[in-house]
mmCIF file with all atom_site columns, C-alpha atoms in Angstrom:
data_model
loop_
_atom_site.group_PDB
_atom_site.id
_atom_site.type_symbol
_atom_site.label_atom_id
_atom_site.label_alt_id
_atom_site.label_comp_id
_atom_site.label_asym_id
_atom_site.label_entity_id
_atom_site.label_seq_id
_atom_site.pdbx_PDB_ins_code
_atom_site.Cartn_x
_atom_site.Cartn_y
_atom_site.Cartn_z
_atom_site.occupancy
_atom_site.B_iso_or_equiv
_atom_site.pdbx_formal_charge
_atom_site.auth_seq_id
_atom_site.auth_comp_id
_atom_site.auth_asym_id
_atom_site.auth_atom_id
_atom_site.pdbx_PDB_model_num
ATOM 1  C CA . MET A 1 1  ? 0.964   2.284   -14.807 1.00 52.00 ? 1  MET A CA 1
ATOM 2  C CA . LEU A 1 2  ? 1.677   5.614   -16.474 1.00 53.00 ? 2  LEU A CA 1
ATOM 3  C CA . ASN A 1 3  ? 0.253   4.548   -19.894 1.00 63.00 ? 3  ASN A CA 1
ATOM 4  C CA . ASN A 1 4  ? -3.492  4.024   -17.853 1.00 68.00 ? 4  ASN A CA 1
ATOM 5  C CA . LEU A 1 5  ? -3.480  7.373   -16.847 1.00 65.00 ? 5  LEU A CA 1
ATOM 6  C CA . ALA A 1 6  ? -5.857  10.111  -18.772 1.00 74.00 ? 6  ALA A CA 1
ATOM 7  C CA . ASP A 1 7  ? -3.270  12.656  -19.254 1.00 84.00 ? 7  ASP A CA 1
ATOM 8  C CA . GLN A 1 8  ? 0.299   11.386  -18.364 1.00 86.00 ? 8  GLN A CA 1
ATOM 9  C CA . PRO A 1 9  ? 2.078   13.475  -15.452 1.00 87.00 ? 9  PRO A CA 1
ATOM 10 C CA . SER A 1 10 ? 4.474   16.185  -16.761 1.00 91.00 ? 10 SER A CA 1
ATOM 11 C CA . TYR A 1 11 ? 8.082   15.666  -15.706 1.00 91.00 ? 11 TYR A CA 1
ATOM 12 C CA . SER A 1 12 ? 7.986   18.523  -13.575 1.00 93.00 ? 12 SER A CA 1
ATOM 13 C CA . THR A 1 13 ? 4.846   17.168  -11.776 1.00 93.00 ? 13 THR A CA 1
ATOM 14 C CA . VAL A 1 14 ? 6.699   13.758  -11.176 1.00 93.00 ? 14 VAL A CA 1
ATOM 15 C CA . ARG A 1 15 ? 9.899   15.608  -9.700  1.00 92.00 ? 15 ARG A CA 1
ATOM 16 C CA . ALA A 1 16 ? 7.715   17.872  -7.671  1.00 96.00 ? 16 ALA A CA 1
ATOM 17 C CA . GLN A 1 17 ? 5.927   14.560  -6.208  1.00 95.00 ? 17 GLN A CA 1
ATOM 18 C CA . LEU A 1 18 ? 9.554   12.754  -5.731  1.00 95.00 ? 18 LEU A CA 1
ATOM 19 C CA . ARG A 1 19 ? 10.822  16.009  -3.769  1.00 95.00 ? 19 ARG A CA 1
ATOM 20 C CA . MET A 1 20 ? 7.701   15.922  -1.572  1.00 96.00 ? 20 MET A CA 1
ATOM 21 C CA . LEU A 1 21 ? 7.979   12.459  -1.069  1.00 94.00 ? 21 LEU A CA 1
ATOM 22 C CA . GLU A 1 22 ? 11.683  12.947  -0.030  1.00 96.00 ? 22 GLU A CA 1
ATOM 23 C CA . GLU A 1 23 ? 11.129  15.844  2.437   1.00 96.00 ? 23 GLU A CA 1
ATOM 24 C CA . LYS A 1 24 ? 8.513   13.576  4.084   1.00 93.00 ? 24 LYS A CA 1
ATOM 25 C CA . GLY A 1 25 ? 11.094  10.818  4.193   1.00 92.00 ? 25 GLY A CA 1
ATOM 26 C CA . HIS A 1 26 ? 9.211   7.931   2.320   1.00 91.00 ? 26 HIS A CA 1
ATOM 27 C CA . VAL A 1 27 ? 12.120  8.011   0.007   1.00 95.00 ? 27 VAL A CA 1
ATOM 28 C CA . ARG A 1 28 ? 15.655  9.206   -0.702  1.00 96.00 ? 28 ARG A CA 1
ATOM 29 C CA . HIS A 1 29 ? 17.583  9.465   -3.927  1.00 95.00 ? 29 HIS A CA 1
ATOM 30 C CA . GLU A 1 30 ? 21.148  8.409   -5.420  1.00 95.00 ? 30 GLU A CA 1
ATOM 31 C CA . GLU A 1 31 ? 23.280  10.274  -8.009  1.00 95.00 ? 31 GLU A CA 1
ATOM 32 C CA . HIS A 1 32 ? 23.832  7.955   -10.937 1.00 94.00 ? 32 HIS A CA 1
ATOM 33 C CA . GLY A 1 33 ? 25.535  10.352  -13.370 1.00 94.00 ? 33 GLY A CA 1
ATOM 34 C CA . LEU A 1 34 ? 23.078  12.850  -14.464 1.00 93.00 ? 34 LEU A CA 1
ATOM 35 C CA . ARG A 1 35 ? 20.164  10.889  -13.202 1.00 93.00 ? 35 ARG A CA 1
ATOM 36 C CA . TYR A 1 36 ? 18.410  10.691  -9.707  1.00 92.00 ? 36 TYR A CA 1
ATOM 37 C CA . VAL A 1 37 ? 17.359  7.173   -8.816  1.00 95.00 ? 37 VAL A CA 1
ATOM 38 C CA . TYR A 1 38 ? 15.026  7.193   -5.945  1.00 96.00 ? 38 TYR A CA 1
ATOM 39 C CA . VAL A 1 39 ? 14.562  4.562   -3.369  1.00 95.00 ? 39 VAL A CA 1
ATOM 40 C CA . PRO A 1 40 ? 12.335  3.629   -0.723  1.00 95.00 ? 40 PRO A CA 1
ATOM 41 C CA . THR A 1 41 ? 13.521  4.540   3.135   1.00 95.00 ? 41 THR A CA 1
ATOM 42 C CA . VAL A 1 42 ? 11.233  2.013   4.770   1.00 91.00 ? 42 VAL A CA 1
ATOM 43 C CA . PRO A 1 43 ? 10.841  -1.744  3.748   1.00 93.00 ? 43 PRO A CA 1
ATOM 44 C CA . ARG A 1 44 ? 7.763   -2.975  1.786   1.00 93.00 ? 44 ARG A CA 1
ATOM 45 C CA . ASP A 1 45 ? 5.989   -4.585  4.669   1.00 95.00 ? 45 ASP A CA 1
ATOM 46 C CA . VAL A 1 46 ? 6.270   -1.640  7.052   1.00 93.00 ? 46 VAL A CA 1
ATOM 47 C CA . ALA A 1 47 ? 4.742   0.787   4.288   1.00 91.00 ? 47 ALA A CA 1
ATOM 48 C CA . ARG A 1 48 ? 2.309   -1.708  3.353   1.00 94.00 ? 48 ARG A CA 1
ATOM 49 C CA . ARG A 1 49 ? 1.070   -1.691  7.134   1.00 94.00 ? 49 ARG A CA 1
ATOM 50 C CA . SER A 1 50 ? 1.347   2.137   7.411   1.00 92.00 ? 50 SER A CA 1
ATOM 51 C CA . ALA A 1 51 ? -0.755  2.439   4.363   1.00 93.00 ? 51 ALA A CA 1
ATOM 52 C CA . LEU A 1 52 ? -3.235  -0.075  5.279   1.00 94.00 ? 52 LEU A CA 1
ATOM 53 C CA . ARG A 1 53 ? -3.753  1.618   8.953   1.00 95.00 ? 53 ARG A CA 1
ATOM 54 C CA . HIS A 1 54 ? -4.375  4.689   6.815   1.00 96.00 ? 54 HIS A CA 1
ATOM 55 C CA . LEU A 1 55 ? -6.839  3.248   4.803   1.00 95.00 ? 55 LEU A CA 1
ATOM 56 C CA . VAL A 1 56 ? -8.748  1.676   7.631   1.00 95.00 ? 56 VAL A CA 1
ATOM 57 C CA . GLU A 1 57 ? -8.968  4.742   9.786   1.00 96.00 ? 57 GLU A CA 1
ATOM 58 C CA . THR A 1 58 ? -9.651  7.257   6.875   1.00 96.00 ? 58 THR A CA 1
ATOM 59 C CA . PHE A 1 59 ? -12.229 5.177   5.092   1.00 94.00 ? 59 PHE A CA 1
ATOM 60 C CA . PHE A 1 60 ? -13.676 2.720   7.429   1.00 94.00 ? 60 PHE A CA 1
ATOM 61 C CA . ASP A 1 61 ? -13.878 4.522   10.803  1.00 94.00 ? 61 ASP A CA 1
ATOM 62 C CA . GLY A 1 62 ? -10.950 2.534   12.119  1.00 94.00 ? 62 GLY A CA 1
ATOM 63 C CA . SER A 1 63 ? -12.969 -0.647  12.015  1.00 91.00 ? 63 SER A CA 1
ATOM 64 C CA . ALA A 1 64 ? -11.398 -3.637  10.431  1.00 86.00 ? 64 ALA A CA 1
ATOM 65 C CA . GLU A 1 65 ? -14.806 -5.486  10.300  1.00 84.00 ? 65 GLU A CA 1
ATOM 66 C CA . LYS A 1 66 ? -16.047 -2.706  8.025   1.00 87.00 ? 66 LYS A CA 1
ATOM 67 C CA . LEU A 1 67 ? -13.044 -3.017  5.904   1.00 87.00 ? 67 LEU A CA 1
ATOM 68 C CA . VAL A 1 68 ? -13.383 -7.025  5.517   1.00 83.00 ? 68 VAL A CA 1
ATOM 69 C CA . ALA A 1 69 ? -17.298 -6.565  5.057   1.00 82.00 ? 69 ALA A CA 1
ATOM 70 C CA . ALA A 1 70 ? -16.524 -4.019  2.074   1.00 85.00 ? 70 ALA A CA 1
ATOM 71 C CA . LEU A 1 71 ? -14.114 -6.372  0.496   1.00 80.00 ? 71 LEU A CA 1
ATOM 72 C CA . LEU A 1 72 ? -16.340 -9.027  0.855   1.00 78.00 ? 72 LEU A CA 1
ATOM 73 C CA . GLY A 1 73 ? -19.429 -7.162  -0.269  1.00 78.00 ? 73 GLY A CA 1
ATOM 74 C CA . GLY A 1 74 ? -20.329 -8.705  -3.608  1.00 65.00 ? 74 GLY A CA 1
ATOM 75 C CA . GLU A 1 75 ? -17.011 -10.138 -4.244  1.00 62.00 ? 75 GLU A CA 1
ATOM 76 C CA . ILE A 1 76 ? -17.514 -13.188 -2.004  1.00 63.00 ? 76 ILE A CA 1
ATOM 77 C CA . SER A 1 77 ? -18.190 -15.253 -5.130  1.00 65.00 ? 77 SER A CA 1
ATOM 78 C CA . ARG A 1 78 ? -14.881 -14.176 -6.341  1.00 74.00 ? 78 ARG A CA 1
ATOM 79 C CA . ILE A 1 79 ? -12.884 -15.812 -3.141  1.00 78.00 ? 79 ILE A CA 1
ATOM 80 C CA . SER A 1 80 ? -11.931 -19.504 -3.832  1.00 82.00 ? 80 SER A CA 1
ATOM 81 C CA . GLY A 1 81 ? -12.683 -22.120 -1.310  1.00 83.00 ? 81 GLY A CA 1
ATOM 82 C CA . GLU A 1 82 ? -9.078  -22.549 -0.646  1.00 89.00 ? 82 GLU A CA 1
ATOM 83 C CA . GLU A 1 83 ? -8.878  -18.731 0.117   1.00 85.00 ? 83 GLU A CA 1
ATOM 84 C CA . LEU A 1 84 ? -11.706 -18.768 2.359   1.00 84.00 ? 84 LEU A CA 1
ATOM 85 C CA . ASP A 1 85 ? -10.102 -21.907 4.297   1.00 89.00 ? 85 ASP A CA 1
ATOM 86 C CA . ARG A 1 86 ? -6.716  -19.714 4.841   1.00 91.00 ? 86 ARG A CA 1
ATOM 87 C CA . LEU A 1 87 ? -8.686  -16.652 6.219   1.00 86.00 ? 87 LEU A CA 1
ATOM 88 C CA . THR A 1 88 ? -10.469 -18.890 8.306   1.00 89.00 ? 88 THR A CA 1
ATOM 89 C CA . ARG A 1 89 ? -7.373  -20.364 9.927   1.00 93.00 ? 89 ARG A CA 1
ATOM 90 C CA . LEU A 1 90 ? -5.872  -16.909 9.957   1.00 89.00 ? 90 LEU A CA 1
ATOM 91 C CA . PHE A 1 91 ? -9.118  -15.720 12.214  1.00 87.00 ? 91 PHE A CA 1
ATOM 92 C CA . THR A 1 92 ? -8.529  -18.951 14.306  1.00 92.00 ? 92 THR A CA 1
ATOM 93 C CA . LYS A 1 93 ? -4.940  -18.318 15.120  1.00 91.00 ? 93 LYS A CA 1
ATOM 94 C CA . ASP A 1 94 ? -5.626  -14.936 15.776  1.00 84.00 ? 94 ASP A CA 1
ATOM 95 C CA . ARG A 1 95 ? -8.186  -15.758 18.268  1.00 88.00 ? 95 ARG A CA 1
ATOM 96 C CA . LYS A 1 96 ? -6.498  -18.147 19.822  1.00 88.00 ? 96 LYS A CA 1
ATOM 97 C CA . GLU A 1 97 ? -3.304  -15.803 20.371  1.00 87.00 ? 97 GLU A CA 1
ATOM 98 C CA . ARG A 1 98 ? -5.443  -13.265 21.662  1.00 83.00 ? 98 ARG A CA 1
#
């Protein structure tokens, strides 16, 4: 991923970012000899939900409908029939559970 950046971040920039993430409780470090190894403090699914909630609030005014519309807008042809069927089942299941 770092190879895709126009200018790779310096060592001190990465350290500062990791320190900030650690202060906020997103990661913790373990010492392995002279190295610090950073590990997440929350499971991936919890972080994913939190990030998605933040994304929806920030860019879509808290609207899941606006998010889905943006995802599908112009990209509907890229979604296979099988994926559309799975999405339909998810929506149907959610509606029944409400």
